[in-house]
PDB file of C-alpha atoms in Angstrom:
ATOM      1  CA  UNK A   1     110.626 -12.072 133.972  1.00  0.00           C
ATOM      2  CA  UNK A   2     110.238  -7.706 133.785  1.00  0.00           C
ATOM      3  CA  UNK A   3     110.595  -6.518 131.054  1.00  0.00           C
ATOM      4  CA  UNK A   4     114.333  -4.128 130.579  1.00  0.00           C
ATOM      5  CA  UNK A   5     113.619  -0.429 131.481  1.00  0.00           C
ATOM      6  CA  UNK A   6     115.397   1.324 128.199  1.00  0.00           C
ATOM      7  CA  UNK A   7     117.850   4.831 130.445  1.00  0.00           C
ATOM      8  CA  UNK A   8     116.458   7.882 129.980  1.00  0.00           C
ATOM      9  CA  UNK A   9     117.452  10.678 128.141  1.00  0.00           C
ATOM     10  CA  UNK A  10     119.657  13.444 130.310  1.00  0.00           C
ATOM     11  CA  UNK A  11     118.116  16.567 130.256  1.00  0.00           C
ATOM     12  CA  UNK A  12     119.818  19.378 129.391  1.00  0.00           C
ATOM     13  CA  UNK A  13     120.406  20.891 132.369  1.00  0.00           C
ATOM     14  CA  UNK A  14     121.811  17.052 133.748  1.00  0.00           C
ATOM     15  CA  UNK A  15     124.409  16.680 130.982  1.00  0.00           C
ATOM     16  CA  UNK A  16     125.396  20.564 131.420  1.00  0.00           C
ATOM     17  CA  UNK A  17     125.900  19.455 135.052  1.00  0.00           C
ATOM     18  CA  UNK A  18     128.232  16.615 134.448  1.00  0.00           C
ATOM     19  CA  UNK A  19     130.158  17.969 131.664  1.00  0.00           C
ATOM     20  CA  UNK A  20     131.006  20.211 134.494  1.00  0.00           C
ATOM     21  CA  UNK A  21     131.388  18.138 137.024  1.00  0.00           C
ATOM     22  CA  UNK A  22     133.919  16.406 134.878  1.00  0.00           C
ATOM     23  CA  UNK A  23     135.786  18.958 133.382  1.00  0.00           C
ATOM     24  CA  UNK A  24     136.330  20.066 137.169  1.00  0.00           C
ATOM     25  CA  UNK A  25     138.507  16.622 137.990  1.00  0.00           C
ATOM     26  CA  UNK A  26     140.633  17.393 134.152  1.00  0.00           C
ATOM     27  CA  UNK A  27     142.157  20.959 135.765  1.00  0.00           C
ATOM     28  CA  UNK A  28     141.712  19.067 140.086  1.00  0.00           C
ATOM     29  CA  UNK A  29     146.142  18.366 140.268  1.00  0.00           C
ATOM     30  CA  UNK A  30     147.019  14.272 140.530  1.00  0.00           C
ATOM     31  CA  UNK A  31     147.637  13.188 143.909  1.00  0.00           C
ATOM     32  CA  UNK A  32     150.983  12.530 144.177  1.00  0.00           C
ATOM     33  CA  UNK A  33     153.627  10.832 147.399  1.00  0.00           C
ATOM     34  CA  UNK A  34     155.454  12.612 149.547  1.00  0.00           C
ATOM     35  CA  UNK A  35     158.393  11.389 148.070  1.00  0.00           C
ATOM     36  CA  UNK A  36     157.183  12.582 144.792  1.00  0.00           C
ATOM     37  CA  UNK A  37     156.987  15.815 146.167  1.00  0.00           C
ATOM     38  CA  UNK A  38     160.686  15.839 147.622  1.00  0.00           C
ATOM     39  CA  UNK A  39     162.130  14.969 144.142  1.00  0.00           C
ATOM     40  CA  UNK A  40     160.297  17.767 142.484  1.00  0.00           C
ATOM     41  CA  UNK A  41     161.663  20.304 145.224  1.00  0.00           C
ATOM     42  CA  UNK A  42     165.550  18.866 144.278  1.00  0.00           C
ATOM     43  CA  UNK A  43     165.384  18.880 141.005  1.00  0.00           C
ATOM     44  CA  UNK A  44     163.670  22.736 140.565  1.00  0.00           C
ATOM     45  CA  UNK A  45     167.773  23.125 142.801  1.00  0.00           C
ATOM     46  CA  UNK A  46     169.397  21.655 140.648  1.00  0.00           C
ATOM     47  CA  UNK A  47     168.249  23.902 137.878  1.00  0.00           C
ATOM     48  CA  UNK A  48     167.957  27.158 139.459  1.00  0.00           C
ATOM     49  CA  UNK A  49     172.054  25.803 140.616  1.00  0.00           C
ATOM     50  CA  UNK A  50     172.426  25.224 137.178  1.00  0.00           C
ATOM     51  CA  UNK A  51     171.203  28.673 135.629  1.00  0.00           C
ATOM     52  CA  UNK A  52     173.123  30.696 137.919  1.00  0.00           C
ATOM     53  CA  UNK A  53     176.278  28.817 137.003  1.00  0.00           C
ATOM     54  CA  UNK A  54     174.892  29.243 133.822  1.00  0.00           C
ATOM     55  CA  UNK A  55     175.419  33.488 133.777  1.00  0.00           C
ATOM     56  CA  UNK A  56     178.601  32.853 136.032  1.00  0.00           C
ATOM     57  CA  UNK A  57     180.018  31.596 133.431  1.00  0.00           C
ATOM     58  CA  UNK A  58     179.218  33.837 130.891  1.00  0.00           C
ATOM     59  CA  UNK A  59     179.989  37.446 133.145  1.00  0.00           C
ATOM     60  CA  UNK A  60     183.341  35.780 132.874  1.00  0.00           C
ATOM     61  CA  UNK A  61     183.956  35.067 129.600  1.00  0.00           C
ATOM     62  CA  UNK A  62     182.327  38.613 128.751  1.00  0.00           C
ATOM     63  CA  UNK A  63     185.210  39.533 131.800  1.00  0.00           C
ATOM     64  CA  UNK A  64     188.119  37.436 129.882  1.00  0.00           C
ATOM     65  CA  UNK A  65     186.761  39.485 126.141  1.00  0.00           C
ATOM     66  CA  UNK A  66     186.941  43.049 127.186  1.00  0.00           C
ATOM     67  CA  UNK A  67     189.375  42.730 130.056  1.00  0.00           C
ATOM     68  CA  UNK A  68     191.937  40.269 128.700  1.00  0.00           C
ATOM     69  CA  UNK A  69     192.139  39.110 132.489  1.00  0.00           C
ATOM     70  CA  UNK A  70     189.609  37.129 133.554  1.00  0.00           C
ATOM     71  CA  UNK A  71     188.123  38.401 137.562  1.00  0.00           C
ATOM     72  CA  UNK A  72     190.346  42.256 137.109  1.00  0.00           C
ATOM     73  CA  UNK A  73     188.771  45.104 135.846  1.00  0.00           C
ATOM     74  CA  UNK A  74     190.500  46.603 132.676  1.00  0.00           C
ATOM     75  CA  UNK A  75     193.471  49.483 134.008  1.00  0.00           C
ATOM     76  CA  UNK A  76     193.433  52.324 132.850  1.00  0.00           C
ATOM     77  CA  UNK A  77     196.793  52.973 129.693  1.00  0.00           C
ATOM     78  CA  UNK A  78     198.252  55.997 129.829  1.00  0.00           C
ATOM     79  CA  UNK A  79     197.392  57.948 127.144  1.00  0.00           C
ATOM     80  CA  UNK A  80     200.229  58.458 124.323  1.00  0.00           C
ATOM     81  CA  UNK A  81     202.564  60.409 124.987  1.00  0.00           C
ATOM     82  CA  UNK A  82     202.041  64.524 122.417  1.00  0.00           C
ATOM     83  CA  UNK A  83     205.119  66.031 121.039  1.00  0.00           C
ATOM     84  CA  UNK A  84     204.933  68.325 123.621  1.00  0.00           C
ATOM     85  CA  UNK A  85     205.069  65.759 126.489  1.00  0.00           C
ATOM     86  CA  UNK A  86     207.661  63.874 125.549  1.00  0.00           C
ATOM     87  CA  UNK A  87     211.264  64.991 126.970  1.00  0.00           C
ATOM     88  CA  UNK A  88     213.894  65.840 124.281  1.00  0.00           C
ATOM     89  CA  UNK A  89     216.728  63.903 123.920  1.00  0.00           C
ATOM     90  CA  UNK A  90     220.083  65.901 122.883  1.00  0.00           C
ATOM     91  CA  UNK A  91     221.619  64.131 119.739  1.00  0.00           C
ATOM     92  CA  UNK A  92     224.879  61.785 120.496  1.00  0.00           C
ATOM     93  CA  UNK A  93     228.080  63.486 119.554  1.00  0.00           C
ATOM     94  CA  UNK A  94     229.573  62.111 116.376  1.00  0.00           C
ATOM     95  CA  UNK A  95     232.277  58.972 117.075  1.00  0.00           C
ATOM     96  CA  UNK A  96     236.109  61.229 115.964  1.00  0.00           C
ATOM     97  CA  UNK A  97     237.281  60.342 112.920  1.00  0.00           C
ATOM     98  CA  UNK A  98     240.360  58.306 112.914  1.00  0.00           C
ATOM     99  CA  UNK A  99     242.877  59.252 110.466  1.00  0.00           C
ATOM    100  CA  UNK A 100     243.578  62.893 109.384  1.00  0.00           C
ATOM    101  CA  UNK A 101     245.951  63.695 106.491  1.00  0.00           C
ATOM    102  CA  UNK A 102     247.508  67.536 106.291  1.00  0.00           C
ATOM    103  CA  UNK A 103     249.858  68.997 103.609  1.00  0.00           C
ATOM    104  CA  UNK A 104     251.974  71.007 103.812  1.00  0.00           C
ATOM    105  CA  UNK A 105     252.464  72.159 101.123  1.00  0.00           C
ATOM    106  CA  UNK A 106     249.226  71.874  99.697  1.00  0.00           C
ATOM    107  CA  UNK A 107     247.901  73.619 102.228  1.00  0.00           C
ATOM    108  CA  UNK A 108     244.595  71.886 102.513  1.00  0.00           C
ATOM    109  CA  UNK A 109     243.851  69.670 105.641  1.00  0.00           C
ATOM    110  CA  UNK A 110     241.824  66.272 104.984  1.00  0.00           C
ATOM    111  CA  UNK A 111     239.056  64.540 107.191  1.00  0.00           C
ATOM    112  CA  UNK A 112     237.116  61.758 104.991  1.00  0.00           C
ATOM    113  CA  UNK A 113     237.896  62.649 101.958  1.00  0.00           C
ATOM    114  CA  UNK A 114     236.734  66.556 102.327  1.00  0.00           C
ATOM    115  CA  UNK A 115     239.119  68.933 101.879  1.00  0.00           C
ATOM    116  CA  UNK A 116     239.785  72.101 103.883  1.00  0.00           C
ATOM    117  CA  UNK A 117     241.846  75.091 103.445  1.00  0.00           C
ATOM    118  CA  UNK A 118     244.430  76.421 105.997  1.00  0.00           C
ATOM    119  CA  UNK A 119     247.448  78.308 106.874  1.00  0.00           C
ATOM    120  CA  UNK A 120     250.220  76.634 107.606  1.00  0.00           C
ATOM    121  CA  UNK A 121     253.110  77.742 110.797  1.00  0.00           C
ATOM    122  CA  UNK A 122     256.032  79.515 109.217  1.00  0.00           C
ATOM    123  CA  UNK A 123     259.002  78.712 107.859  1.00  0.00           C
ATOM    124  CA  UNK A 124     261.110  79.460 110.677  1.00  0.00           C
ATOM    125  CA  UNK A 125     258.710  77.530 113.199  1.00  0.00           C
ATOM    126  CA  UNK A 126     257.811  73.681 111.202  1.00  0.00           C
ATOM    127  CA  UNK A 127     255.760  71.445 112.990  1.00  0.00           C
ATOM    128  CA  UNK A 128     258.552  68.971 112.668  1.00  0.00           C
ATOM    129  CA  UNK A 129     256.515  65.963 113.436  1.00  0.00           C
ATOM    130  CA  UNK A 130     255.248  63.475 110.045  1.00  0.00           C
ATOM    131  CA  UNK A 131     252.182  61.718 112.280  1.00  0.00           C
ATOM    132  CA  UNK A 132     251.149  62.766 115.280  1.00  0.00           C
ATOM    133  CA  UNK A 133     248.373  61.563 117.241  1.00  0.00           C
ATOM    134  CA  UNK A 134     245.589  63.903 118.874  1.00  0.00           C
ATOM    135  CA  UNK A 135     245.966  65.004 122.950  1.00  0.00           C
ATOM    136  CA  UNK A 136     242.876  67.144 123.695  1.00  0.00           C
ATOM    137  CA  UNK A 137     240.723  70.023 122.613  1.00  0.00           C
ATOM    138  CA  UNK A 138     239.749  73.627 124.060  1.00  0.00           C
ATOM    139  CA  UNK A 139     236.981  75.811 122.981  1.00  0.00           C
ATOM    140  CA  UNK A 140     239.182  78.112 123.907  1.00  0.00           C
ATOM    141  CA  UNK A 141     242.936  78.239 124.776  1.00  0.00           C
ATOM    142  CA  UNK A 142     246.212  80.404 125.857  1.00  0.00           C
ATOM    143  CA  UNK A 143     249.420  80.065 124.857  1.00  0.00           C
ATOM    144  CA  UNK A 144     252.438  81.472 126.293  1.00  0.00           C
ATOM    145  CA  UNK A 145     254.015  83.624 124.856  1.00  0.00           C
ATOM    146  CA  UNK A 146     257.282  83.986 123.350  1.00  0.00           C
ATOM    147  CA  UNK A 147     260.565  83.324 126.207  1.00  0.00           C
ATOM    148  CA  UNK A 148     261.088  85.867 128.417  1.00  0.00           C
ATOM    149  CA  UNK A 149     258.257  88.358 127.705  1.00  0.00           C
ATOM    150  CA  UNK A 150     256.071  87.554 129.737  1.00  0.00           C
ATOM    151  CA  UNK A 151     253.444  87.433 127.584  1.00  0.00           C
ATOM    152  CA  UNK A 152     250.936  85.857 125.998  1.00  0.00           C
ATOM    153  CA  UNK A 153     249.784  84.940 123.092  1.00  0.00           C
ATOM    154  CA  UNK A 154     246.740  85.751 121.659  1.00  0.00           C
ATOM    155  CA  UNK A 155     243.156  83.792 122.617  1.00  0.00           C
ATOM    156  CA  UNK A 156     243.434  80.296 120.463  1.00  0.00           C
ATOM    157  CA  UNK A 157     239.245  78.539 119.154  1.00  0.00           C
ATOM    158  CA  UNK A 158     239.118  75.866 118.366  1.00  0.00           C
ATOM    159  CA  UNK A 159     242.050  74.650 119.447  1.00  0.00           C
ATOM    160  CA  UNK A 160     243.025  70.997 118.979  1.00  0.00           C
ATOM    161  CA  UNK A 161     246.922  69.097 120.583  1.00  0.00           C
ATOM    162  CA  UNK A 162     248.957  67.167 119.986  1.00  0.00           C
ATOM    163  CA  UNK A 163     251.794  65.693 121.778  1.00  0.00           C
ATOM    164  CA  UNK A 164     255.835  65.354 120.566  1.00  0.00           C
ATOM    165  CA  UNK A 165     258.561  62.997 120.289  1.00  0.00           C
ATOM    166  CA  UNK A 166     259.880  65.204 123.887  1.00  0.00           C
ATOM    167  CA  UNK A 167     255.980  64.209 125.705  1.00  0.00           C
ATOM    168  CA  UNK A 168     255.378  67.798 125.590  1.00  0.00           C
ATOM    169  CA  UNK A 169     251.902  68.548 124.580  1.00  0.00           C
ATOM    170  CA  UNK A 170     251.720  71.313 121.659  1.00  0.00           C
ATOM    171  CA  UNK A 171     249.258  72.891 119.924  1.00  0.00           C
ATOM    172  CA  UNK A 172     248.261  70.819 116.416  1.00  0.00           C
ATOM    173  CA  UNK A 173     245.958  73.490 114.409  1.00  0.00           C
ATOM    174  CA  UNK A 174     243.283  76.349 115.707  1.00  0.00           C
ATOM    175  CA  UNK A 175     240.718  78.246 114.126  1.00  0.00           C
ATOM    176  CA  UNK A 176     240.344  82.133 113.714  1.00  0.00           C
ATOM    177  CA  UNK A 177     238.158  84.172 114.182  1.00  0.00           C
ATOM    178  CA  UNK A 178     235.461  85.769 112.472  1.00  0.00           C
ATOM    179  CA  UNK A 179     236.910  89.281 112.402  1.00  0.00           C
ATOM    180  CA  UNK A 180     240.824  87.270 111.657  1.00  0.00           C
ATOM    181  CA  UNK A 181     242.713  87.155 107.680  1.00  0.00           C
ATOM    182  CA  UNK A 182     245.117  84.413 106.912  1.00  0.00           C
ATOM    183  CA  UNK A 183     247.265  88.065 105.623  1.00  0.00           C
ATOM    184  CA  UNK A 184     247.242  88.365 110.188  1.00  0.00           C
ATOM    185  CA  UNK A 185     250.453  86.022 109.256  1.00  0.00           C
ATOM    186  CA  UNK A 186     252.388  87.114 112.143  1.00  0.00           C
ATOM    187  CA  UNK A 187     248.793  86.154 114.321  1.00  0.00           C
ATOM    188  CA  UNK A 188     247.873  83.583 113.608  1.00  0.00           C
ATOM    189  CA  UNK A 189     250.467  81.456 112.016  1.00  0.00           C
ATOM    190  CA  UNK A 190     253.345  81.268 114.303  1.00  0.00           C
ATOM    191  CA  UNK A 191     253.890  77.685 114.197  1.00  0.00           C
ATOM    192  CA  UNK A 192     250.748  76.176 113.986  1.00  0.00           C
ATOM    193  CA  UNK A 193     247.548  74.824 111.769  1.00  0.00           C
ATOM    194  CA  UNK A 194     245.198  76.874 111.616  1.00  0.00           C
ATOM    195  CA  UNK A 195     241.957  76.878 110.032  1.00  0.00           C
ATOM    196  CA  UNK A 196     239.286  79.827 109.133  1.00  0.00           C
ATOM    197  CA  UNK A 197     236.887  80.715 111.116  1.00  0.00           C
ATOM    198  CA  UNK A 198     233.361  79.308 108.855  1.00  0.00           C
ATOM    199  CA  UNK A 199     235.651  75.757 108.491  1.00  0.00           C
ATOM    200  CA  UNK A 200     237.675  75.286 111.466  1.00  0.00           C
ATOM    201  CA  UNK A 201     234.080  74.626 115.196  1.00  0.00           C
ATOM    202  CA  UNK A 202     233.868  71.814 111.568  1.00  0.00           C
ATOM    203  CA  UNK A 203     237.388  69.988 111.991  1.00  0.00           C
ATOM    204  CA  UNK A 204     237.130  70.440 115.894  1.00  0.00           C
ATOM    205  CA  UNK A 205     234.008  68.623 116.085  1.00  0.00           C
ATOM    206  CA  UNK A 206     235.142  66.094 113.341  1.00  0.00           C
ATOM    207  CA  UNK A 207     238.999  65.376 115.887  1.00  0.00           C
ATOM    208  CA  UNK A 208     239.555  63.816 119.372  1.00  0.00           C
ATOM    209  CA  UNK A 209     241.521  61.843 121.424  1.00  0.00           C
ATOM    210  CA  UNK A 210     243.605  59.182 119.389  1.00  0.00           C
ATOM    211  CA  UNK A 211     242.745  60.599 116.245  1.00  0.00           C
ATOM    212  CA  UNK A 212     245.737  59.994 114.202  1.00  0.00           C
ATOM    213  CA  UNK A 213     247.179  62.587 111.696  1.00  0.00           C
ATOM    214  CA  UNK A 214     249.906  62.238 109.205  1.00  0.00           C
ATOM    215  CA  UNK A 215     251.681  65.459 108.265  1.00  0.00           C
ATOM    216  CA  UNK A 216     253.108  65.785 104.549  1.00  0.00           C
ATOM    217  CA  UNK A 217     255.401  68.893 103.236  1.00  0.00           C
ATOM    218  CA  UNK A 218     259.329  70.092 104.417  1.00  0.00           C
ATOM    219  CA  UNK A 219     257.892  71.013 107.327  1.00  0.00           C
ATOM    220  CA  UNK A 220     257.248  68.438 108.807  1.00  0.00           C
ATOM    221  CA  UNK A 221     260.567  67.052 108.925  1.00  0.00           C
ATOM    222  CA  UNK A 222     262.651  69.514 109.850  1.00  0.00           C
ATOM    223  CA  UNK A 223     263.840  68.944 113.366  1.00  0.00           C
ATOM    224  CA  UNK A 224     261.609  70.862 116.441  1.00  0.00           C
ATOM    225  CA  UNK A 225     262.228  74.316 116.932  1.00  0.00           C
ATOM    226  CA  UNK A 226     263.404  76.355 119.465  1.00  0.00           C
ATOM    227  CA  UNK A 227     261.664  78.659 122.513  1.00  0.00           C
ATOM    228  CA  UNK A 228     261.416  81.189 120.369  1.00  0.00           C
ATOM    229  CA  UNK A 229     257.721  80.154 118.191  1.00  0.00           C
ATOM    230  CA  UNK A 230     255.455  80.784 120.514  1.00  0.00           C
ATOM    231  CA  UNK A 231     253.081  78.122 119.067  1.00  0.00           C
ATOM    232  CA  UNK A 232     255.060  75.691 119.346  1.00  0.00           C
ATOM    233  CA  UNK A 233     255.601  75.947 122.526  1.00  0.00           C
ATOM    234  CA  UNK A 234     254.997  73.133 125.404  1.00  0.00           C
ATOM    235  CA  UNK A 235     250.687  74.272 126.321  1.00  0.00           C
ATOM    236  CA  UNK A 236     250.429  75.646 130.089  1.00  0.00           C
ATOM    237  CA  UNK A 237     248.632  77.983 131.778  1.00  0.00           C
ATOM    238  CA  UNK A 238     244.799  78.651 131.656  1.00  0.00           C
ATOM    239  CA  UNK A 239     242.715  76.959 129.121  1.00  0.00           C
TER     240      UNK A 239
END
């Protein structure tokens, strides 16, 4: 039986060549079938679509957070109005008072508890009414003069009228001009209540059609005067 020969040791160059071939074999791709190649392609396409969908959802979420509306850009909002751009609105006129009290004896007209000094009608030209309702009011009013004179009475400012028991519109009160005084009785107190210049407009603004006026004093209870009193004549002519 022949003697068994021991394997010969490899030289350094042979070992190096073998290690090199092993390294190349490990780096080479493992052969795969055609079905596996197609499966890898399908998986890559699915991963790509999933990544695109995730990016689209993230963009939509960002749009909702920043604009509040999905899929629409933020609309520009109008800048807040400044004091220069605001259109001023006139303040509404206060509602007229429901009731006014006139005391001809003490010469006081009362509106909501506030008293105003007045000049009362002449004794020969009493109002002749104890309760009247305001019919209208005029910034200026021209009354007819004494009957048969053909003249007009001086212009009245801030004039307020009422309808008497005979359904005639008559002057109730008016206000003096700046230069007038209560001393000029023949002009200012010929049958109507007169207010001073300083408070006439205030009382004029406080009343309106429908305001009830209670009148106290002896002149209120007297009968209606005749046409001899200019301010007791029915209102007519230019106003």
